[in-house]
C-alpha cells in the first residue's frame, strides 16, 4: 500500500507531482495562509510523512496526535519550529534544507547591511514624500561599507558566504562562534573575537546563528551598549536572538546607529511594533532565502528527503538520528 504524506502549505505543481508518483499526497489548499492547528491535529494522525514550513509549530501536542509518522521534512534550514527531542524520542526522522539557500541568504544579509548603511529605504521614502529640496552636503549621509569592520556571530555556511562578499568590499572580518575555527581563519582571512570584543570593535554586527533557547535574547541591553554609536545590527537568523525592546531603545536613543531586520520574534510583525516607527531600521518580511531558484531548490530538497526516507534510502540532510 502507498504511504501517505501531508503537506502543510500549497506547493508548486512539480513538487507535488514528484511526491504523488510515490505517495498518497494530501495538502493544505492555501499558499499564503498557514494550516490551522486543529486541521493539522487531524491530518497528522494517519500519515507517514509530514512536509512543513517554519510557520508550523510542530510541538509535543502536534506530535502526540501522530500514530504512524516517520519523517518530518522542514522546508527551511532552521528547525526551531520543531520539537526535535520529542520527535527523536518517538523515532521520527527530522530533515531540513541546508546548503541550497546559503548564497541567497548571504546575498540578502549583505543587501540589508548595505541598505541600512546607505539609508536606501529612507532615501527612497524621502524623495517620494517630496522632501528632496536641493542637493546638500550632508543630506542622507550614511556609513561607509568598504574598509569597515564586520563582526559575524555564528560562522556557519551562511557566515562563510558572507565573508566572501565582505572581502570584496575590503572589510576587516571578525567572528564569534561557539567553537573557534582555526582553519577557517587562515583560509578566509578572518579573526576570532570573544563576544564582548566583537561587539566593541565592529561597525556592522551580523547575526547568523541558529536559534535555540540558549541564545534567546543573546543581544540585549548590555550587549547593545557595548556596540559603537555608529554601528549597525543585522539579523537574518531568528527574531528571538534579539531583545527587540532593548533594540528599540538603543536605536531611539542613538546608542547604535541603525539596524536591518529580516526576522522578528512574532511573525508577521505587528504594524504597531515600535521598531517599525524608526527611520533607522530597514525591515523585511523574512525573505533571506527568497529567490525563485532557491525556494524551488528548498522545496525539491524537502521532497527528496521525504522520498528517500520513506523508500528506505535514509535522510539526505537529517537534523537528528532515529533513536
Ligand atoms: C529560513 O529562515 C530558514 O531557516 O530556512
PDB file of C-alpha atoms and ligand atoms in Angstrom:
ATOM      1  CA  UNK A   1       0.000   0.000   0.000  1.00  0.00           C
ATOM      2  CA  UNK A   2       1.159   3.520  -0.816  1.00  0.00           C
ATOM      3  CA  UNK A   3       2.484   5.608   2.061  1.00  0.00           C
ATOM      4  CA  UNK A   4       0.637   8.795   2.909  1.00  0.00           C
ATOM      5  CA  UNK A   5       2.071  12.254   3.397  1.00  0.00           C
ATOM      6  CA  UNK A   6       0.634  15.607   4.401  1.00  0.00           C
ATOM      7  CA  UNK A   7       1.980  18.944   3.135  1.00  0.00           C
ATOM      8  CA  UNK A   8       1.087  21.916   5.324  1.00  0.00           C
ATOM      9  CA  UNK A   9       1.035  24.516   2.528  1.00  0.00           C
ATOM     10  CA  UNK A  10       0.145  24.547  -1.160  1.00  0.00           C
ATOM     11  CA  UNK A  11       3.397  23.835  -3.029  1.00  0.00           C
ATOM     12  CA  UNK A  12       4.220  24.232  -6.739  1.00  0.00           C
ATOM     13  CA  UNK A  13       2.859  21.534  -9.051  1.00  0.00           C
ATOM     14  CA  UNK A  14       6.211  19.989  -9.965  1.00  0.00           C
ATOM     15  CA  UNK A  15       6.949  19.270  -6.281  1.00  0.00           C
ATOM     16  CA  UNK A  16       3.515  17.759  -5.696  1.00  0.00           C
ATOM     17  CA  UNK A  17       3.791  15.661  -8.886  1.00  0.00           C
ATOM     18  CA  UNK A  18       7.141  14.287  -7.792  1.00  0.00           C
ATOM     19  CA  UNK A  19       5.714  13.246  -4.416  1.00  0.00           C
ATOM     20  CA  UNK A  20       2.445  11.933  -5.899  1.00  0.00           C
ATOM     21  CA  UNK A  21       4.368   9.489  -8.084  1.00  0.00           C
ATOM     22  CA  UNK A  22       5.237   7.563  -4.900  1.00  0.00           C
ATOM     23  CA  UNK A  23       2.781   8.571  -2.191  1.00  0.00           C
ATOM     24  CA  UNK A  24      -0.801   9.453  -1.466  1.00  0.00           C
ATOM     25  CA  UNK A  25      -0.454  13.185  -1.017  1.00  0.00           C
ATOM     26  CA  UNK A  26      -2.773  15.405   0.972  1.00  0.00           C
ATOM     27  CA  UNK A  27      -2.068  19.122   1.095  1.00  0.00           C
ATOM     28  CA  UNK A  28      -3.421  22.251   2.779  1.00  0.00           C
ATOM     29  CA  UNK A  29      -5.011  24.221  -0.063  1.00  0.00           C
ATOM     30  CA  UNK A  30      -3.716  27.716   0.752  1.00  0.00           C
ATOM     31  CA  UNK A  31      -0.465  29.194  -0.493  1.00  0.00           C
ATOM     32  CA  UNK A  32      -0.299  32.190   1.831  1.00  0.00           C
ATOM     33  CA  UNK A  33      -2.255  31.088   4.885  1.00  0.00           C
ATOM     34  CA  UNK A  34      -0.831  28.566   7.358  1.00  0.00           C
ATOM     35  CA  UNK A  35      -2.772  25.437   8.153  1.00  0.00           C
ATOM     36  CA  UNK A  36      -4.871  25.888  11.335  1.00  0.00           C
ATOM     37  CA  UNK A  37      -3.691  23.830  14.301  1.00  0.00           C
ATOM     38  CA  UNK A  38      -6.924  21.859  14.566  1.00  0.00           C
ATOM     39  CA  UNK A  39      -6.658  20.821  10.903  1.00  0.00           C
ATOM     40  CA  UNK A  40      -3.034  19.797  11.430  1.00  0.00           C
ATOM     41  CA  UNK A  41      -4.036  17.765  14.505  1.00  0.00           C
ATOM     42  CA  UNK A  42      -6.437  15.731  12.353  1.00  0.00           C
ATOM     43  CA  UNK A  43      -4.260  15.440   9.255  1.00  0.00           C
ATOM     44  CA  UNK A  44      -1.167  14.262  11.101  1.00  0.00           C
ATOM     45  CA  UNK A  45      -2.984  11.340  12.694  1.00  0.00           C
ATOM     46  CA  UNK A  46      -2.724   8.811   9.874  1.00  0.00           C
ATOM     47  CA  UNK A  47       0.237   9.965   7.767  1.00  0.00           C
ATOM     48  CA  UNK A  48       3.727   8.518   7.381  1.00  0.00           C
ATOM     49  CA  UNK A  49       5.358  11.799   6.406  1.00  0.00           C
ATOM     50  CA  UNK A  50       4.869  15.499   7.023  1.00  0.00           C
ATOM     51  CA  UNK A  51       6.308  18.322   4.900  1.00  0.00           C
ATOM     52  CA  UNK A  52       6.047  21.627   6.741  1.00  0.00           C
ATOM     53  CA  UNK A  53       7.180  25.241   6.733  1.00  0.00           C
ATOM     54  CA  UNK A  54       8.755  27.216   9.567  1.00  0.00           C
ATOM     55  CA  UNK A  55       5.338  28.736  10.325  1.00  0.00           C
ATOM     56  CA  UNK A  56       4.133  25.409  11.724  1.00  0.00           C
ATOM     57  CA  UNK A  57       4.918  24.774  15.344  1.00  0.00           C
ATOM     58  CA  UNK A  58       5.482  21.032  15.428  1.00  0.00           C
ATOM     59  CA  UNK A  59       5.476  20.656  19.187  1.00  0.00           C
ATOM     60  CA  UNK A  60       4.707  17.830  21.572  1.00  0.00           C
ATOM     61  CA  UNK A  61       0.957  18.421  21.275  1.00  0.00           C
ATOM     62  CA  UNK A  62       1.041  18.025  17.479  1.00  0.00           C
ATOM     63  CA  UNK A  63       3.386  15.048  17.623  1.00  0.00           C
ATOM     64  CA  UNK A  64       1.191  13.291  20.198  1.00  0.00           C
ATOM     65  CA  UNK A  65      -1.602  13.062  17.586  1.00  0.00           C
ATOM     66  CA  UNK A  66       0.570  11.206  15.058  1.00  0.00           C
ATOM     67  CA  UNK A  67       0.009   7.453  15.054  1.00  0.00           C
ATOM     68  CA  UNK A  68       2.473   6.406  12.354  1.00  0.00           C
ATOM     69  CA  UNK A  69       4.567   9.450  11.472  1.00  0.00           C
ATOM     70  CA  UNK A  70       8.123   8.517  10.449  1.00  0.00           C
ATOM     71  CA  UNK A  71       9.541  11.652   8.915  1.00  0.00           C
ATOM     72  CA  UNK A  72       9.139  15.415   9.246  1.00  0.00           C
ATOM     73  CA  UNK A  73      10.690  17.351   6.384  1.00  0.00           C
ATOM     74  CA  UNK A  74      11.024  21.072   7.123  1.00  0.00           C
ATOM     75  CA  UNK A  75      11.344  23.447   4.158  1.00  0.00           C
ATOM     76  CA  UNK A  76      13.888  25.660   5.941  1.00  0.00           C
ATOM     77  CA  UNK A  77      17.415  25.330   7.225  1.00  0.00           C
ATOM     78  CA  UNK A  78      16.361  26.456  10.727  1.00  0.00           C
ATOM     79  CA  UNK A  79      14.254  23.937  12.631  1.00  0.00           C
ATOM     80  CA  UNK A  80      13.469  25.682  15.896  1.00  0.00           C
ATOM     81  CA  UNK A  81       9.777  25.296  14.975  1.00  0.00           C
ATOM     82  CA  UNK A  82      10.085  21.545  15.621  1.00  0.00           C
ATOM     83  CA  UNK A  83      10.417  19.804  18.976  1.00  0.00           C
ATOM     84  CA  UNK A  84      13.411  17.702  17.943  1.00  0.00           C
ATOM     85  CA  UNK A  85      13.750  15.953  21.279  1.00  0.00           C
ATOM     86  CA  UNK A  86      10.184  14.643  21.271  1.00  0.00           C
ATOM     87  CA  UNK A  87      10.381  13.694  17.582  1.00  0.00           C
ATOM     88  CA  UNK A  88      13.601  11.783  18.242  1.00  0.00           C
ATOM     89  CA  UNK A  89      12.130  10.010  21.262  1.00  0.00           C
ATOM     90  CA  UNK A  90       9.232   8.947  19.069  1.00  0.00           C
ATOM     91  CA  UNK A  91      11.661   7.560  16.484  1.00  0.00           C
ATOM     92  CA  UNK A  92      10.842  10.188  13.864  1.00  0.00           C
ATOM     93  CA  UNK A  93      13.440  11.489  11.442  1.00  0.00           C
ATOM     94  CA  UNK A  94      13.569  15.254  11.010  1.00  0.00           C
ATOM     95  CA  UNK A  95      15.194  16.831   7.953  1.00  0.00           C
ATOM     96  CA  UNK A  96      15.918  20.422   6.870  1.00  0.00           C
ATOM     97  CA  UNK A  97      17.227  22.200   3.765  1.00  0.00           C
ATOM     98  CA  UNK A  98      20.829  23.284   4.348  1.00  0.00           C
ATOM     99  CA  UNK A  99      23.259  24.231   1.593  1.00  0.00           C
ATOM    100  CA  UNK A 100      20.808  25.170  -1.152  1.00  0.00           C
ATOM    101  CA  UNK A 101      19.982  28.537   0.451  1.00  0.00           C
ATOM    102  CA  UNK A 102      23.446  29.565   1.626  1.00  0.00           C
ATOM    103  CA  UNK A 103      24.453  32.023  -1.112  1.00  0.00           C
ATOM    104  CA  UNK A 104      20.977  33.524  -1.498  1.00  0.00           C
ATOM    105  CA  UNK A 105      20.720  34.211   2.229  1.00  0.00           C
ATOM    106  CA  UNK A 106      24.218  35.704   2.302  1.00  0.00           C
ATOM    107  CA  UNK A 107      23.162  37.985  -0.586  1.00  0.00           C
ATOM    108  CA  UNK A 108      20.151  39.219   1.377  1.00  0.00           C
ATOM    109  CA  UNK A 109      22.211  39.705   4.524  1.00  0.00           C
ATOM    110  CA  UNK A 110      24.638  41.901   2.615  1.00  0.00           C
ATOM    111  CA  UNK A 111      21.723  43.690   0.925  1.00  0.00           C
ATOM    112  CA  UNK A 112      20.294  44.587   4.336  1.00  0.00           C
ATOM    113  CA  UNK A 113      23.715  45.700   5.549  1.00  0.00           C
ATOM    114  CA  UNK A 114      24.134  47.998   2.552  1.00  0.00           C
ATOM    115  CA  UNK A 115      20.569  49.282   2.689  1.00  0.00           C
ATOM    116  CA  UNK A 116      20.860  50.198   6.358  1.00  0.00           C
ATOM    117  CA  UNK A 117      24.325  51.739   5.956  1.00  0.00           C
ATOM    118  CA  UNK A 118      23.378  53.889   2.956  1.00  0.00           C
ATOM    119  CA  UNK A 119      19.803  54.640   4.059  1.00  0.00           C
ATOM    120  CA  UNK A 120      18.373  53.216   0.847  1.00  0.00           C
ATOM    121  CA  UNK A 121      14.781  52.806   2.033  1.00  0.00           C
ATOM    122  CA  UNK A 122      14.769  56.070   3.959  1.00  0.00           C
ATOM    123  CA  UNK A 123      16.221  57.909   0.953  1.00  0.00           C
ATOM    124  CA  UNK A 124      13.601  56.493  -1.386  1.00  0.00           C
ATOM    125  CA  UNK A 125      10.796  57.484   1.022  1.00  0.00           C
ATOM    126  CA  UNK A 126      12.355  60.953   1.363  1.00  0.00           C
ATOM    127  CA  UNK A 127      12.290  61.507  -2.379  1.00  0.00           C
ATOM    128  CA  UNK A 128       8.744  60.229  -2.813  1.00  0.00           C
ATOM    129  CA  UNK A 129       7.434  62.312   0.061  1.00  0.00           C
ATOM    130  CA  UNK A 130       8.552  65.463  -1.755  1.00  0.00           C
ATOM    131  CA  UNK A 131      11.092  66.437   0.920  1.00  0.00           C
ATOM    132  CA  UNK A 132      14.017  66.488  -1.536  1.00  0.00           C
ATOM    133  CA  UNK A 133      14.534  70.207  -1.905  1.00  0.00           C
ATOM    134  CA  UNK A 134      18.088  70.552  -3.161  1.00  0.00           C
ATOM    135  CA  UNK A 135      21.248  68.511  -3.105  1.00  0.00           C
ATOM    136  CA  UNK A 136      23.100  69.405   0.052  1.00  0.00           C
ATOM    137  CA  UNK A 137      26.379  68.335   1.524  1.00  0.00           C
ATOM    138  CA  UNK A 138      25.304  66.223   4.488  1.00  0.00           C
ATOM    139  CA  UNK A 139      21.929  65.149   3.155  1.00  0.00           C
ATOM    140  CA  UNK A 140      21.086  61.453   3.738  1.00  0.00           C
ATOM    141  CA  UNK A 141      24.618  60.670   4.762  1.00  0.00           C
ATOM    142  CA  UNK A 142      25.199  57.124   5.923  1.00  0.00           C
ATOM    143  CA  UNK A 143      28.067  54.859   6.914  1.00  0.00           C
ATOM    144  CA  UNK A 144      30.859  53.526   4.723  1.00  0.00           C
ATOM    145  CA  UNK A 145      30.873  49.841   3.984  1.00  0.00           C
ATOM    146  CA  UNK A 146      34.234  49.447   2.250  1.00  0.00           C
ATOM    147  CA  UNK A 147      37.089  49.107   4.709  1.00  0.00           C
ATOM    148  CA  UNK A 148      34.721  48.831   7.712  1.00  0.00           C
ATOM    149  CA  UNK A 149      34.853  46.066  10.308  1.00  0.00           C
ATOM    150  CA  UNK A 150      32.245  43.345  10.045  1.00  0.00           C
ATOM    151  CA  UNK A 151      31.538  41.131  13.077  1.00  0.00           C
ATOM    152  CA  UNK A 152      29.778  37.866  12.324  1.00  0.00           C
ATOM    153  CA  UNK A 153      28.163  35.993  15.191  1.00  0.00           C
ATOM    154  CA  UNK A 154      27.694  32.397  14.061  1.00  0.00           C
ATOM    155  CA  UNK A 155      30.191  31.233  11.474  1.00  0.00           C
ATOM    156  CA  UNK A 156      28.254  28.527   9.656  1.00  0.00           C
ATOM    157  CA  UNK A 157      27.747  28.140   5.928  1.00  0.00           C
ATOM    158  CA  UNK A 158      25.948  31.468   5.544  1.00  0.00           C
ATOM    159  CA  UNK A 159      28.501  33.280   7.690  1.00  0.00           C
ATOM    160  CA  UNK A 160      31.283  31.973   5.481  1.00  0.00           C
ATOM    161  CA  UNK A 161      29.424  33.030   2.339  1.00  0.00           C
ATOM    162  CA  UNK A 162      29.013  36.493   3.845  1.00  0.00           C
ATOM    163  CA  UNK A 163      32.778  36.724   4.346  1.00  0.00           C
ATOM    164  CA  UNK A 164      33.283  36.387   0.573  1.00  0.00           C
ATOM    165  CA  UNK A 165      31.018  39.387  -0.016  1.00  0.00           C
ATOM    166  CA  UNK A 166      32.679  41.403   2.732  1.00  0.00           C
ATOM    167  CA  UNK A 167      36.140  40.716   1.330  1.00  0.00           C
ATOM    168  CA  UNK A 168      35.016  42.217  -1.966  1.00  0.00           C
ATOM    169  CA  UNK A 169      34.447  45.447  -0.032  1.00  0.00           C
ATOM    170  CA  UNK A 170      37.842  45.276   1.683  1.00  0.00           C
ATOM    171  CA  UNK A 171      36.194  44.730   5.029  1.00  0.00           C
ATOM    172  CA  UNK A 172      38.054  43.548   8.086  1.00  0.00           C
ATOM    173  CA  UNK A 173      36.117  40.483   9.254  1.00  0.00           C
ATOM    174  CA  UNK A 174      35.815  39.343  12.869  1.00  0.00           C
ATOM    175  CA  UNK A 175      33.733  36.399  14.005  1.00  0.00           C
ATOM    176  CA  UNK A 176      32.461  34.764  17.132  1.00  0.00           C
ATOM    177  CA  UNK A 177      31.337  31.167  17.213  1.00  0.00           C
ATOM    178  CA  UNK A 178      30.682  28.541  19.868  1.00  0.00           C
ATOM    179  CA  UNK A 179      33.780  26.743  18.667  1.00  0.00           C
ATOM    180  CA  UNK A 180      36.727  28.592  17.227  1.00  0.00           C
ATOM    181  CA  UNK A 181      37.536  27.608  13.631  1.00  0.00           C
ATOM    182  CA  UNK A 182      41.280  27.996  13.208  1.00  0.00           C
ATOM    183  CA  UNK A 183      41.346  26.518   9.713  1.00  0.00           C
ATOM    184  CA  UNK A 184      38.668  28.955   8.512  1.00  0.00           C
ATOM    185  CA  UNK A 185      40.568  31.883  10.000  1.00  0.00           C
ATOM    186  CA  UNK A 186      43.521  31.061   7.829  1.00  0.00           C
ATOM    187  CA  UNK A 187      41.535  30.123   4.758  1.00  0.00           C
ATOM    188  CA  UNK A 188      39.166  33.124   4.828  1.00  0.00           C
ATOM    189  CA  UNK A 189      41.446  35.727   6.416  1.00  0.00           C
ATOM    190  CA  UNK A 190      39.174  36.392   9.395  1.00  0.00           C
ATOM    191  CA  UNK A 191      39.812  36.892  13.112  1.00  0.00           C
ATOM    192  CA  UNK A 192      38.191  35.307  16.146  1.00  0.00           C
ATOM    193  CA  UNK A 193      36.946  37.547  18.949  1.00  0.00           C
ATOM    194  CA  UNK A 194      35.214  36.969  22.250  1.00  0.00           C
ATOM    195  CA  UNK A 195      31.658  38.267  22.067  1.00  0.00           C
ATOM    196  CA  UNK A 196      32.382  41.428  24.057  1.00  0.00           C
ATOM    197  CA  UNK A 197      35.365  42.368  21.891  1.00  0.00           C
ATOM    198  CA  UNK A 198      33.474  41.682  18.681  1.00  0.00           C
ATOM    199  CA  UNK A 199      30.620  43.937  19.776  1.00  0.00           C
ATOM    200  CA  UNK A 200      33.006  46.720  20.769  1.00  0.00           C
ATOM    201  CA  UNK A 201      35.128  46.565  17.621  1.00  0.00           C
ATOM    202  CA  UNK A 202      32.610  46.010  14.812  1.00  0.00           C
ATOM    203  CA  UNK A 203      30.970  48.614  12.587  1.00  0.00           C
ATOM    204  CA  UNK A 204      28.457  46.007  11.463  1.00  0.00           C
ATOM    205  CA  UNK A 205      27.300  43.071  13.583  1.00  0.00           C
ATOM    206  CA  UNK A 206      25.565  40.298  11.638  1.00  0.00           C
ATOM    207  CA  UNK A 207      23.660  37.565  13.444  1.00  0.00           C
ATOM    208  CA  UNK A 208      23.849  34.272  11.589  1.00  0.00           C
ATOM    209  CA  UNK A 209      23.494  31.663  14.284  1.00  0.00           C
ATOM    210  CA  UNK A 210      20.706  29.103  14.675  1.00  0.00           C
ATOM    211  CA  UNK A 211      18.065  29.855  17.295  1.00  0.00           C
ATOM    212  CA  UNK A 212      17.783  27.724  20.414  1.00  0.00           C
ATOM    213  CA  UNK A 213      16.553  28.637  23.906  1.00  0.00           C
ATOM    214  CA  UNK A 214      20.209  29.096  24.948  1.00  0.00           C
ATOM    215  CA  UNK A 215      20.593  32.075  22.593  1.00  0.00           C
ATOM    216  CA  UNK A 216      17.244  33.684  23.406  1.00  0.00           C
ATOM    217  CA  UNK A 217      17.865  37.451  23.676  1.00  0.00           C
ATOM    218  CA  UNK A 218      21.588  36.917  23.213  1.00  0.00           C
ATOM    219  CA  UNK A 219      21.661  40.535  22.052  1.00  0.00           C
ATOM    220  CA  UNK A 220      20.053  42.603  24.810  1.00  0.00           C
ATOM    221  CA  UNK A 221      20.564  45.920  26.566  1.00  0.00           C
ATOM    222  CA  UNK A 222      24.037  45.120  27.829  1.00  0.00           C
ATOM    223  CA  UNK A 223      25.329  43.785  24.516  1.00  0.00           C
ATOM    224  CA  UNK A 224      23.875  46.731  22.570  1.00  0.00           C
ATOM    225  CA  UNK A 225      25.537  49.135  24.989  1.00  0.00           C
ATOM    226  CA  UNK A 226      28.909  47.646  24.046  1.00  0.00           C
ATOM    227  CA  UNK A 227      28.445  48.450  20.357  1.00  0.00           C
ATOM    228  CA  UNK A 228      29.804  51.578  18.693  1.00  0.00           C
ATOM    229  CA  UNK A 229      27.481  54.560  18.417  1.00  0.00           C
ATOM    230  CA  UNK A 230      27.680  54.391  14.627  1.00  0.00           C
ATOM    231  CA  UNK A 231      27.331  50.597  14.431  1.00  0.00           C
ATOM    232  CA  UNK A 232      24.610  48.704  12.583  1.00  0.00           C
ATOM    233  CA  UNK A 233      22.996  45.432  13.692  1.00  0.00           C
ATOM    234  CA  UNK A 234      21.802  42.987  11.039  1.00  0.00           C
ATOM    235  CA  UNK A 235      19.607  39.999  11.865  1.00  0.00           C
ATOM    236  CA  UNK A 236      18.764  37.441   9.198  1.00  0.00           C
ATOM    237  CA  UNK A 237      18.714  34.479  11.602  1.00  0.00           C
ATOM    238  CA  UNK A 238      15.761  34.360  14.009  1.00  0.00           C
ATOM    239  CA  UNK A 239      13.965  37.185  15.799  1.00  0.00           C
ATOM    240  CA  UNK A 240      14.247  35.622  19.243  1.00  0.00           C
ATOM    241  CA  UNK A 241      18.021  36.150  19.283  1.00  0.00           C
ATOM    242  CA  UNK A 242      17.480  39.896  19.819  1.00  0.00           C
ATOM    243  CA  UNK A 243      15.644  41.579  22.687  1.00  0.00           C
ATOM    244  CA  UNK A 244      13.513  43.848  20.492  1.00  0.00           C
ATOM    245  CA  UNK A 245      12.546  46.201  23.276  1.00  0.00           C
ATOM    246  CA  UNK A 246      16.185  46.799  24.152  1.00  0.00           C
ATOM    247  CA  UNK A 247      16.998  47.262  20.465  1.00  0.00           C
ATOM    248  CA  UNK A 248      14.224  49.817  20.083  1.00  0.00           C
ATOM    249  CA  UNK A 249      15.551  51.903  22.982  1.00  0.00           C
ATOM    250  CA  UNK A 250      19.109  51.611  21.801  1.00  0.00           C
ATOM    251  CA  UNK A 251      18.180  52.828  18.281  1.00  0.00           C
ATOM    252  CA  UNK A 252      15.845  55.513  19.542  1.00  0.00           C
ATOM    253  CA  UNK A 253      18.444  56.899  21.931  1.00  0.00           C
ATOM    254  CA  UNK A 254      21.236  56.829  19.371  1.00  0.00           C
ATOM    255  CA  UNK A 255      23.234  54.207  21.256  1.00  0.00           C
ATOM    256  CA  UNK A 256      23.645  52.367  17.964  1.00  0.00           C
ATOM    257  CA  UNK A 257      23.166  53.895  14.522  1.00  0.00           C
ATOM    258  CA  UNK A 258      20.885  51.539  12.659  1.00  0.00           C
ATOM    259  CA  UNK A 259      19.545  48.043  12.131  1.00  0.00           C
ATOM    260  CA  UNK A 260      18.484  45.746   9.324  1.00  0.00           C
ATOM    261  CA  UNK A 261      15.972  43.114  10.329  1.00  0.00           C
ATOM    262  CA  UNK A 262      14.628  40.290   8.212  1.00  0.00           C
ATOM    263  CA  UNK A 263      13.233  38.391  11.206  1.00  0.00           C
ATOM    264  CA  UNK A 264      11.117  39.185  14.268  1.00  0.00           C
ATOM    265  CA  UNK A 265      10.090  37.457  17.467  1.00  0.00           C
ATOM    266  CA  UNK A 266       6.480  37.408  16.279  1.00  0.00           C
ATOM    267  CA  UNK A 267       5.960  36.926  12.561  1.00  0.00           C
ATOM    268  CA  UNK A 268       4.275  38.580  10.801  1.00  0.00           C
ATOM    269  CA  UNK A 269       5.397  41.525  12.924  1.00  0.00           C
ATOM    270  CA  UNK A 270       2.511  43.700  14.023  1.00  0.00           C
ATOM    271  CA  UNK A 271       2.237  47.074  12.285  1.00  0.00           C
ATOM    272  CA  UNK A 272       2.261  48.937  15.588  1.00  0.00           C
ATOM    273  CA  UNK A 273       5.566  47.349  16.666  1.00  0.00           C
ATOM    274  CA  UNK A 274       7.770  50.211  17.962  1.00  0.00           C
ATOM    275  CA  UNK A 275      10.701  49.159  15.745  1.00  0.00           C
ATOM    276  CA  UNK A 276       8.611  49.918  12.660  1.00  0.00           C
ATOM    277  CA  UNK A 277       8.279  53.541  13.741  1.00  0.00           C
ATOM    278  CA  UNK A 278      12.017  54.176  13.486  1.00  0.00           C
ATOM    279  CA  UNK A 279      13.556  55.557  10.282  1.00  0.00           C
ATOM    280  CA  UNK A 280      16.935  53.972  11.041  1.00  0.00           C
ATOM    281  CA  UNK A 281      15.650  50.399  10.767  1.00  0.00           C
ATOM    282  CA  UNK A 282      15.308  48.541   7.475  1.00  0.00           C
ATOM    283  CA  UNK A 283      12.697  45.830   7.801  1.00  0.00           C
ATOM    284  CA  UNK A 284      11.948  42.859   5.579  1.00  0.00           C
ATOM    285  CA  UNK A 285       9.372  40.046   5.852  1.00  0.00           C
ATOM    286  CA  UNK A 286      11.698  37.057   6.482  1.00  0.00           C
ATOM    287  CA  UNK A 287      12.897  36.709   2.874  1.00  0.00           C
ATOM    288  CA  UNK A 288      16.532  35.678   3.390  1.00  0.00           C
ATOM    289  CA  UNK A 289      16.271  32.672   1.066  1.00  0.00           C
ATOM    290  CA  UNK A 290      13.552  34.105  -1.153  1.00  0.00           C
ATOM    291  CA  UNK A 291      14.849  33.848  -4.699  1.00  0.00           C
ATOM    292  CA  UNK A 292      12.704  31.841  -7.117  1.00  0.00           C
ATOM    293  CA  UNK A 293      15.504  29.366  -7.758  1.00  0.00           C
ATOM    294  CA  UNK A 294      16.457  28.868  -4.131  1.00  0.00           C
ATOM    295  CA  UNK A 295      12.907  28.468  -2.839  1.00  0.00           C
ATOM    296  CA  UNK A 296      12.312  25.817  -5.529  1.00  0.00           C
ATOM    297  CA  UNK A 297      15.569  24.098  -4.599  1.00  0.00           C
ATOM    298  CA  UNK A 298      14.498  24.073  -0.947  1.00  0.00           C
ATOM    299  CA  UNK A 299      11.139  22.525  -1.821  1.00  0.00           C
ATOM    300  CA  UNK A 300      12.848  19.915  -4.013  1.00  0.00           C
ATOM    301  CA  UNK A 301      15.301  19.017  -1.258  1.00  0.00           C
ATOM    302  CA  UNK A 302      12.452  18.662   1.247  1.00  0.00           C
ATOM    303  CA  UNK A 303      10.589  16.417  -1.208  1.00  0.00           C
ATOM    304  CA  UNK A 304      13.746  14.380  -1.920  1.00  0.00           C
ATOM    305  CA  UNK A 305      14.291  13.856   1.805  1.00  0.00           C
ATOM    306  CA  UNK A 306      10.746  12.553   2.098  1.00  0.00           C
ATOM    307  CA  UNK A 307      11.136  10.281  -0.932  1.00  0.00           C
ATOM    308  CA  UNK A 308      14.435   8.923   0.269  1.00  0.00           C
ATOM    309  CA  UNK A 309      13.391   8.208   3.853  1.00  0.00           C
ATOM    310  CA  UNK A 310      10.046   6.639   3.021  1.00  0.00           C
ATOM    311  CA  UNK A 311      11.526   4.426   0.311  1.00  0.00           C
ATOM    312  CA  UNK A 312      14.190   3.137   2.673  1.00  0.00           C
ATOM    313  CA  UNK A 313      17.128   5.197   1.467  1.00  0.00           C
ATOM    314  CA  UNK A 314      17.689   7.270   4.605  1.00  0.00           C
ATOM    315  CA  UNK A 315      17.621  11.026   5.056  1.00  0.00           C
ATOM    316  CA  UNK A 316      19.716  13.229   2.760  1.00  0.00           C
ATOM    317  CA  UNK A 317      20.003  16.077   5.253  1.00  0.00           C
ATOM    318  CA  UNK A 318      18.920  14.849   8.692  1.00  0.00           C
ATOM    319  CA  UNK A 319      18.939  17.033  11.781  1.00  0.00           C
ATOM    320  CA  UNK A 320      18.512  14.131  14.191  1.00  0.00           C
ATOM    321  CA  UNK A 321      19.137  10.463  14.108  1.00  0.00           C
ATOM    322  CA  UNK A 322      16.440   7.995  14.914  1.00  0.00           C
ATOM    323  CA  UNK A 323      16.525   6.717  18.492  1.00  0.00           C
TER     324      UNK A 323
HETATM  325  C1  LIG B   1      14.685  30.425   6.946  1.00  0.00           C
HETATM  326  O1  LIG B   1      14.662  31.221   7.834  1.00  0.00           O
HETATM  327  C2  LIG B   1      15.267  29.146   7.071  1.00  0.00           C
HETATM  328  O2  LIG B   1      15.575  28.722   8.194  1.00  0.00           O
HETATM  329  O3  LIG B   1      15.437  28.470   6.049  1.00  0.00           O
END
